[in-house]
GROMACS .gro file of C-alpha atoms in nm:
model
  376
    1UNK     CA    1   0.102  -1.597   2.764
    2UNK     CA    2  -0.052  -1.569   2.441
    3UNK     CA    3   0.068  -1.429   2.093
    4UNK     CA    4  -0.153  -1.351   1.813
    5UNK     CA    5  -0.021  -1.263   1.476
    6UNK     CA    6  -0.198  -0.991   1.346
    7UNK     CA    7  -0.064  -0.892   0.987
    8UNK     CA    8   0.222  -1.000   0.778
    9UNK     CA    9   0.349  -0.715   0.542
   10UNK     CA   10   0.293  -0.822   0.192
   11UNK     CA   11   0.649  -0.724   0.065
   12UNK     CA   12   0.872  -0.807   0.376
   13UNK     CA   13   0.902  -1.046   0.655
   14UNK     CA   14   0.779  -0.771   0.892
   15UNK     CA   15   0.466  -0.859   1.087
   16UNK     CA   16   0.247  -0.733   1.363
   17UNK     CA   17   0.108  -0.872   1.653
   18UNK     CA   18  -0.034  -0.893   2.014
   19UNK     CA   19   0.104  -1.040   2.347
   20UNK     CA   20  -0.118  -1.104   2.610
   21UNK     CA   21   0.027  -1.150   2.961
   22UNK     CA   22  -0.108  -1.128   3.311
   23UNK     CA   23   0.000  -0.752   3.337
   24UNK     CA   24  -0.129  -0.644   3.035
   25UNK     CA   25  -0.123  -0.667   2.631
   26UNK     CA   26   0.204  -0.564   2.389
   27UNK     CA   27   0.176  -0.459   2.063
   28UNK     CA   28   0.451  -0.573   1.819
   29UNK     CA   29   0.721  -0.495   1.705
   30UNK     CA   30   0.792  -0.355   2.043
   31UNK     CA   31   1.101  -0.198   2.192
   32UNK     CA   32   1.156  -0.272   2.577
   33UNK     CA   33   1.342   0.007   2.832
   34UNK     CA   34   1.604  -0.166   3.004
   35UNK     CA   35   1.532  -0.148   3.407
   36UNK     CA   36   1.884  -0.306   3.521
   37UNK     CA   37   1.843  -0.292   3.894
   38UNK     CA   38   1.462  -0.254   3.896
   39UNK     CA   39   1.437   0.094   3.755
   40UNK     CA   40   1.492   0.246   3.409
   41UNK     CA   41   1.765   0.512   3.491
   42UNK     CA   42   1.655   0.835   3.628
   43UNK     CA   43   1.300   0.776   3.526
   44UNK     CA   44   0.982   0.718   3.721
   45UNK     CA   45   0.692   0.479   3.643
   46UNK     CA   46   0.486   0.790   3.541
   47UNK     CA   47   0.766   0.892   3.304
   48UNK     CA   48   0.748   0.532   3.142
   49UNK     CA   49   0.373   0.513   3.117
   50UNK     CA   50   0.283   0.888   3.023
   51UNK     CA   51   0.609   1.034   2.849
   52UNK     CA   52   0.775   0.725   2.678
   53UNK     CA   53   0.448   0.520   2.641
   54UNK     CA   54   0.647   0.205   2.736
   55UNK     CA   55   0.422  -0.137   2.732
   56UNK     CA   56   0.702  -0.373   2.899
   57UNK     CA   57   1.040  -0.311   3.082
   58UNK     CA   58   1.306  -0.543   3.177
   59UNK     CA   59   1.489  -0.633   3.474
   60UNK     CA   60   1.814  -0.777   3.514
   61UNK     CA   61   1.859  -1.102   3.692
   62UNK     CA   62   2.225  -1.081   3.791
   63UNK     CA   63   2.187  -0.709   3.943
   64UNK     CA   64   1.837  -0.797   4.110
   65UNK     CA   65   2.010  -1.107   4.271
   66UNK     CA   66   2.301  -0.965   4.400
   67UNK     CA   67   2.106  -0.622   4.538
   68UNK     CA   68   1.848  -0.623   4.690
   69UNK     CA   69   1.853  -0.993   4.677
   70UNK     CA   70   1.564  -1.239   4.636
   71UNK     CA   71   1.451  -1.237   5.006
   72UNK     CA   72   1.369  -0.864   4.958
   73UNK     CA   73   1.172  -0.908   4.640
   74UNK     CA   74   0.980  -1.213   4.753
   75UNK     CA   75   0.899  -1.008   5.074
   76UNK     CA   76   0.758  -0.709   4.854
   77UNK     CA   77   0.575  -0.958   4.638
   78UNK     CA   78   0.789  -0.974   4.350
   79UNK     CA   79   0.955  -0.694   4.127
   80UNK     CA   80   0.601  -0.559   4.014
   81UNK     CA   81   0.509  -0.464   4.371
   82UNK     CA   82   0.863  -0.358   4.459
   83UNK     CA   83   0.908  -0.099   4.193
   84UNK     CA   84   0.562  -0.006   4.115
   85UNK     CA   85   0.535  -0.088   3.756
   86UNK     CA   86   0.210  -0.264   3.668
   87UNK     CA   87   0.277  -0.347   3.304
   88UNK     CA   88   0.453  -0.657   3.177
   89UNK     CA   89   0.816  -0.731   3.275
   90UNK     CA   90   1.075  -0.937   3.097
   91UNK     CA   91   1.388  -1.074   3.308
   92UNK     CA   92   1.719  -1.176   3.151
   93UNK     CA   93   1.904  -1.459   3.268
   94UNK     CA   94   2.203  -1.276   3.389
   95UNK     CA   95   2.415  -1.487   3.182
   96UNK     CA   96   2.553  -1.208   2.978
   97UNK     CA   97   2.657  -1.005   3.273
   98UNK     CA   98   2.832  -1.283   3.425
   99UNK     CA   99   3.006  -1.391   3.129
  100UNK     CA  100   3.119  -1.043   3.076
  101UNK     CA  101   3.325  -1.075   3.425
  102UNK     CA  102   3.640  -1.189   3.282
  103UNK     CA  103   3.902  -1.293   3.521
  104UNK     CA  104   3.643  -1.338   3.818
  105UNK     CA  105   3.449  -1.623   3.681
  106UNK     CA  106   3.464  -1.956   3.574
  107UNK     CA  107   3.257  -2.178   3.363
  108UNK     CA  108   3.165  -2.553   3.400
  109UNK     CA  109   2.913  -2.794   3.306
  110UNK     CA  110   2.734  -2.757   3.633
  111UNK     CA  111   2.713  -2.357   3.578
  112UNK     CA  112   2.921  -2.032   3.646
  113UNK     CA  113   3.104  -1.964   3.952
  114UNK     CA  114   3.162  -1.583   3.967
  115UNK     CA  115   3.243  -1.282   4.187
  116UNK     CA  116   3.024  -1.010   4.277
  117UNK     CA  117   3.127  -0.681   4.119
  118UNK     CA  118   2.992  -0.507   4.432
  119UNK     CA  119   3.189  -0.686   4.732
  120UNK     CA  120   3.388  -0.951   4.574
  121UNK     CA  121   3.170  -1.231   4.726
  122UNK     CA  122   3.157  -1.576   4.557
  123UNK     CA  123   2.814  -1.703   4.394
  124UNK     CA  124   2.730  -1.969   4.130
  125UNK     CA  125   2.440  -1.961   3.846
  126UNK     CA  126   2.324  -2.287   3.777
  127UNK     CA  127   2.030  -2.317   3.519
  128UNK     CA  128   1.820  -2.445   3.821
  129UNK     CA  129   1.928  -2.136   4.043
  130UNK     CA  130   1.866  -1.908   3.769
  131UNK     CA  131   1.482  -2.036   3.715
  132UNK     CA  132   1.431  -1.997   4.092
  133UNK     CA  133   1.583  -1.665   4.091
  134UNK     CA  134   1.346  -1.534   3.793
  135UNK     CA  135   1.056  -1.703   4.004
  136UNK     CA  136   1.141  -1.489   4.278
  137UNK     CA  137   1.185  -1.161   4.061
  138UNK     CA  138   0.850  -1.249   3.913
  139UNK     CA  139   0.896  -1.155   3.534
  140UNK     CA  140   0.591  -1.229   3.314
  141UNK     CA  141   0.866  -1.354   3.047
  142UNK     CA  142   1.179  -1.498   3.174
  143UNK     CA  143   1.499  -1.621   3.006
  144UNK     CA  144   1.681  -1.938   3.003
  145UNK     CA  145   2.049  -1.951   3.129
  146UNK     CA  146   2.302  -1.958   2.827
  147UNK     CA  147   2.659  -1.881   2.750
  148UNK     CA  148   2.707  -1.564   2.542
  149UNK     CA  149   3.056  -1.632   2.383
  150UNK     CA  150   3.255  -1.365   2.235
  151UNK     CA  151   3.150  -1.226   1.885
  152UNK     CA  152   3.520  -1.327   1.794
  153UNK     CA  153   3.497  -1.698   1.907
  154UNK     CA  154   3.664  -1.965   1.673
  155UNK     CA  155   3.447  -2.238   1.530
  156UNK     CA  156   3.573  -2.500   1.791
  157UNK     CA  157   3.478  -2.278   2.083
  158UNK     CA  158   3.158  -2.175   1.930
  159UNK     CA  159   3.036  -2.522   1.886
  160UNK     CA  160   3.143  -2.643   2.238
  161UNK     CA  161   2.947  -2.332   2.397
  162UNK     CA  162   2.650  -2.408   2.189
  163UNK     CA  163   2.634  -2.763   2.317
  164UNK     CA  164   2.663  -2.615   2.684
  165UNK     CA  165   2.379  -2.363   2.601
  166UNK     CA  166   2.168  -2.648   2.464
  167UNK     CA  167   2.224  -2.883   2.769
  168UNK     CA  168   2.170  -2.572   3.028
  169UNK     CA  169   1.835  -2.491   2.839
  170UNK     CA  170   1.713  -2.861   2.885
  171UNK     CA  171   1.790  -2.814   3.260
  172UNK     CA  172   1.623  -2.479   3.271
  173UNK     CA  173   1.286  -2.628   3.109
  174UNK     CA  174   1.291  -2.926   3.372
  175UNK     CA  175   1.333  -2.699   3.660
  176UNK     CA  176   1.076  -2.456   3.519
  177UNK     CA  177   0.802  -2.713   3.500
  178UNK     CA  178   0.890  -2.869   3.841
  179UNK     CA  179   0.836  -2.522   4.018
  180UNK     CA  180   0.545  -2.300   4.042
  181UNK     CA  181   0.497  -1.904   4.018
  182UNK     CA  182   0.517  -1.752   4.348
  183UNK     CA  183   0.276  -1.443   4.278
  184UNK     CA  184  -0.034  -1.606   4.137
  185UNK     CA  185   0.003  -1.550   3.773
  186UNK     CA  186   0.192  -1.753   3.491
  187UNK     CA  187   0.542  -1.687   3.375
  188UNK     CA  188   0.654  -1.782   3.019
  189UNK     CA  189   0.995  -1.928   2.951
  190UNK     CA  190   1.212  -1.807   2.644
  191UNK     CA  191   1.510  -2.026   2.506
  192UNK     CA  192   1.786  -1.839   2.338
  193UNK     CA  193   1.942  -1.921   1.985
  194UNK     CA  194   2.314  -1.886   2.014
  195UNK     CA  195   2.594  -2.004   1.753
  196UNK     CA  196   2.794  -1.678   1.689
  197UNK     CA  197   2.837  -1.587   1.351
  198UNK     CA  198   2.840  -1.954   1.195
  199UNK     CA  199   2.556  -2.027   0.965
  200UNK     CA  200   2.542  -2.407   1.054
  201UNK     CA  201   2.562  -2.357   1.439
  202UNK     CA  202   2.275  -2.081   1.413
  203UNK     CA  203   2.061  -2.342   1.206
  204UNK     CA  204   2.144  -2.611   1.457
  205UNK     CA  205   2.049  -2.382   1.744
  206UNK     CA  206   1.740  -2.229   1.596
  207UNK     CA  207   1.621  -2.613   1.520
  208UNK     CA  208   1.680  -2.711   1.880
  209UNK     CA  209   1.494  -2.441   2.033
  210UNK     CA  210   1.206  -2.440   1.794
  211UNK     CA  211   1.174  -2.794   1.892
  212UNK     CA  212   1.122  -2.712   2.261
  213UNK     CA  213   0.765  -2.536   2.158
  214UNK     CA  214   0.830  -2.248   2.394
  215UNK     CA  215   0.581  -1.947   2.424
  216UNK     CA  216   0.835  -1.732   2.272
  217UNK     CA  217   1.189  -1.763   2.118
  218UNK     CA  218   1.508  -1.517   2.165
  219UNK     CA  219   1.792  -1.457   1.920
  220UNK     CA  220   2.122  -1.380   2.165
  221UNK     CA  221   2.487  -1.326   2.064
  222UNK     CA  222   2.451  -1.077   1.815
  223UNK     CA  223   2.558  -0.693   1.793
  224UNK     CA  224   2.877  -0.808   2.004
  225UNK     CA  225   3.120  -0.668   1.745
  226UNK     CA  226   3.023  -0.848   1.439
  227UNK     CA  227   2.944  -0.659   1.078
  228UNK     CA  228   2.602  -0.547   1.102
  229UNK     CA  229   2.536  -0.727   0.745
  230UNK     CA  230   2.681  -1.033   0.939
  231UNK     CA  231   2.398  -0.972   1.221
  232UNK     CA  232   2.118  -0.933   0.963
  233UNK     CA  233   2.236  -1.255   0.795
  234UNK     CA  234   2.205  -1.439   1.112
  235UNK     CA  235   1.869  -1.306   1.182
  236UNK     CA  236   1.749  -1.434   0.843
  237UNK     CA  237   1.889  -1.771   0.890
  238UNK     CA  238   1.759  -1.817   1.240
  239UNK     CA  239   1.423  -1.665   1.181
  240UNK     CA  240   1.342  -1.884   0.870
  241UNK     CA  241   1.342  -2.162   1.135
  242UNK     CA  242   1.184  -2.032   1.421
  243UNK     CA  243   0.805  -2.084   1.436
  244UNK     CA  244   0.600  -1.796   1.306
  245UNK     CA  245   0.325  -1.810   1.553
  246UNK     CA  246   0.553  -1.717   1.832
  247UNK     CA  247   0.707  -1.397   1.931
  248UNK     CA  248   1.073  -1.345   1.819
  249UNK     CA  249   1.315  -1.127   2.067
  250UNK     CA  250   1.649  -1.017   1.939
  251UNK     CA  251   1.827  -0.933   2.233
  252UNK     CA  252   2.030  -0.628   2.300
  253UNK     CA  253   1.988  -0.449   1.968
  254UNK     CA  254   2.042  -0.183   1.886
  255UNK     CA  255   2.041   0.133   1.689
  256UNK     CA  256   1.720   0.288   1.496
  257UNK     CA  257   1.819   0.142   1.183
  258UNK     CA  258   1.906  -0.187   1.336
  259UNK     CA  259   1.554  -0.226   1.465
  260UNK     CA  260   1.387  -0.149   1.133
  261UNK     CA  261   1.619  -0.386   0.961
  262UNK     CA  262   1.558  -0.654   1.192
  263UNK     CA  263   1.176  -0.585   1.200
  264UNK     CA  264   1.189  -0.630   0.821
  265UNK     CA  265   1.327  -0.960   0.880
  266UNK     CA  266   1.072  -1.082   1.115
  267UNK     CA  267   1.186  -0.981   1.469
  268UNK     CA  268   0.902  -0.873   1.711
  269UNK     CA  269   1.077  -0.746   2.038
  270UNK     CA  270   1.408  -0.557   2.119
  271UNK     CA  271   1.563  -0.428   2.410
  272UNK     CA  272   1.895  -0.210   2.455
  273UNK     CA  273   2.043   0.024   2.673
  274UNK     CA  274   2.150   0.252   2.360
  275UNK     CA  275   1.864   0.505   2.411
  276UNK     CA  276   1.932   0.569   2.772
  277UNK     CA  277   2.283   0.519   2.799
  278UNK     CA  278   2.358   0.748   2.493
  279UNK     CA  279   2.114   0.997   2.609
  280UNK     CA  280   2.296   1.027   2.933
  281UNK     CA  281   2.623   1.120   2.720
  282UNK     CA  282   2.404   1.383   2.515
  283UNK     CA  283   2.310   1.187   2.225
  284UNK     CA  284   1.952   1.220   2.097
  285UNK     CA  285   1.814   1.019   1.832
  286UNK     CA  286   1.537   1.187   1.613
  287UNK     CA  287   1.373   1.103   1.287
  288UNK     CA  288   1.572   1.339   1.107
  289UNK     CA  289   1.889   1.211   1.252
  290UNK     CA  290   2.145   1.231   1.545
  291UNK     CA  291   2.203   1.531   1.775
  292UNK     CA  292   2.531   1.563   2.013
  293UNK     CA  293   2.388   1.813   2.249
  294UNK     CA  294   2.708   1.907   2.368
  295UNK     CA  295   2.806   2.063   2.042
  296UNK     CA  296   2.845   2.413   2.037
  297UNK     CA  297   2.615   2.468   1.729
  298UNK     CA  298   2.319   2.419   1.976
  299UNK     CA  299   2.444   2.704   2.221
  300UNK     CA  300   2.191   2.974   2.052
  301UNK     CA  301   1.931   2.742   1.934
  302UNK     CA  302   1.604   2.825   2.079
  303UNK     CA  303   1.405   2.596   1.880
  304UNK     CA  304   1.230   2.280   2.017
  305UNK     CA  305   1.444   1.996   2.145
  306UNK     CA  306   1.236   1.792   1.869
  307UNK     CA  307   0.924   1.942   1.708
  308UNK     CA  308   0.831   1.627   1.578
  309UNK     CA  309   0.901   1.431   1.914
  310UNK     CA  310   0.597   1.258   2.136
  311UNK     CA  311   0.718   1.366   2.474
  312UNK     CA  312   0.620   1.678   2.631
  313UNK     CA  313   1.006   1.766   2.706
  314UNK     CA  314   1.049   1.771   2.317
  315UNK     CA  315   0.852   2.091   2.280
  316UNK     CA  316   0.868   2.237   2.625
  317UNK     CA  317   1.255   2.265   2.648
  318UNK     CA  318   1.487   2.420   2.370
  319UNK     CA  319   1.780   2.283   2.237
  320UNK     CA  320   2.001   2.562   2.398
  321UNK     CA  321   1.872   2.489   2.707
  322UNK     CA  322   1.934   2.117   2.687
  323UNK     CA  323   2.272   2.212   2.577
  324UNK     CA  324   2.345   2.434   2.868
  325UNK     CA  325   2.242   2.144   3.112
  326UNK     CA  326   2.488   1.895   2.968
  327UNK     CA  327   2.745   2.167   2.987
  328UNK     CA  328   2.670   2.249   3.347
  329UNK     CA  329   2.634   1.860   3.419
  330UNK     CA  330   2.281   1.914   3.589
  331UNK     CA  331   2.103   1.587   3.636
  332UNK     CA  332   1.779   1.712   3.447
  333UNK     CA  333   1.976   1.696   3.128
  334UNK     CA  334   2.000   1.300   3.183
  335UNK     CA  335   1.633   1.280   3.242
  336UNK     CA  336   1.526   1.480   2.953
  337UNK     CA  337   1.756   1.295   2.705
  338UNK     CA  338   1.637   0.967   2.836
  339UNK     CA  339   1.248   1.048   2.813
  340UNK     CA  340   1.298   1.183   2.466
  341UNK     CA  341   1.535   0.892   2.347
  342UNK     CA  342   1.292   0.622   2.477
  343UNK     CA  343   0.976   0.817   2.352
  344UNK     CA  344   1.140   0.803   2.000
  345UNK     CA  345   1.216   0.455   1.991
  346UNK     CA  346   0.878   0.364   2.118
  347UNK     CA  347   0.754   0.595   1.843
  348UNK     CA  348   0.973   0.411   1.590
  349UNK     CA  349   0.837   0.082   1.667
  350UNK     CA  350   0.484   0.201   1.683
  351UNK     CA  351   0.498   0.403   1.316
  352UNK     CA  352   0.661   0.064   1.177
  353UNK     CA  353   0.347  -0.138   1.307
  354UNK     CA  354   0.144   0.108   1.132
  355UNK     CA  355   0.320   0.081   0.816
  356UNK     CA  356   0.327  -0.282   0.830
  357UNK     CA  357  -0.038  -0.294   0.876
  358UNK     CA  358  -0.089  -0.055   0.553
  359UNK     CA  359   0.155  -0.284   0.345
  360UNK     CA  360   0.398  -0.012   0.333
  361UNK     CA  361   0.690  -0.087   0.573
  362UNK     CA  362   0.946  -0.146   0.261
  363UNK     CA  363   0.890   0.214   0.108
  364UNK     CA  364   0.863   0.355   0.460
  365UNK     CA  365   1.180   0.203   0.559
  366UNK     CA  366   1.367   0.318   0.240
  367UNK     CA  367   1.306   0.686   0.325
  368UNK     CA  368   1.374   0.639   0.740
  369UNK     CA  369   1.700   0.470   0.696
  370UNK     CA  370   1.900   0.754   0.536
  371UNK     CA  371   1.784   1.004   0.768
  372UNK     CA  372   1.819   0.810   1.096
  373UNK     CA  373   2.179   0.768   1.085
  374UNK     CA  374   2.286   1.099   0.978
  375UNK     CA  375   2.449   1.336   1.194
  376UNK     CA  376   2.283   1.693   1.252
   0.00000   0.00000   0.00000
């Protein structure tokens, strides 16, 4: 993987770049649709390419390990061959999902023992095992195993957790270096900065991660309940340390406003289930604001869903029709809303890229933020 920094905004920390992988190029800043079990819920590969304009998607190590399993994935030739997506793929480490299994997991220095949410069977994720699983899945970018502590962790626990994450990172790097890709192309390992909302721990972690000289770096453990201003502060603290010539990936964030605030602070890559999950619950994001398509106000509104949208569904279907589909609990509603929201997110980061290139990002962001968060 190669990263080329193309332009730095004259007035902010925002920047544009180009990531080159074995499965294609990614123009940053970029949003990555989440394909948890090998699919972005309800959407086809053609939807992602033609309607959404996705450049890279995610797969989840925890879920793909449990089902269909690494044996099936290896027989298929990796996730790209299994699901038909020919662009870049990023796989997370599964750590966030494992540590969310409160009551059915046990954390030790060796790794994390957990019970499957599917059938209760017992498994263990060690740094070495996770690297092997991510080799089997075959993502272009793979994440190191880390502990994502609760957002309200006290300092003592946060510091102890950070030490474990750093020791696990060293083991991930060792395993990564002593193994080979399975499908004939290189993979890149990204470490993850942790430290909760404690500035000194974030600095310590960012310095440790930067010292590994990885192809790219991630910021984890944010958007887990802390105030947004604290999240933005932690991003600033970390990005002041992470190298400028490597992509920076903010994990699991977030709202359209979150994306613009983070781009302003130097983040290049994002993922979040919000556009698809909220879409399936009738919430649509637009450049004018947020629409709840179950609201009665849309019942007889026969204007396009979003005349400014970039997907064909935005102008082909009306607000009244989408309102009807949600009220009738028709599956088509979920697809239309998911396509719209993902296309909007990809439009947003693409427009941010244009504004950065024109050194106009700050002014454009000031205009957009009040609109993006308002309820229509």
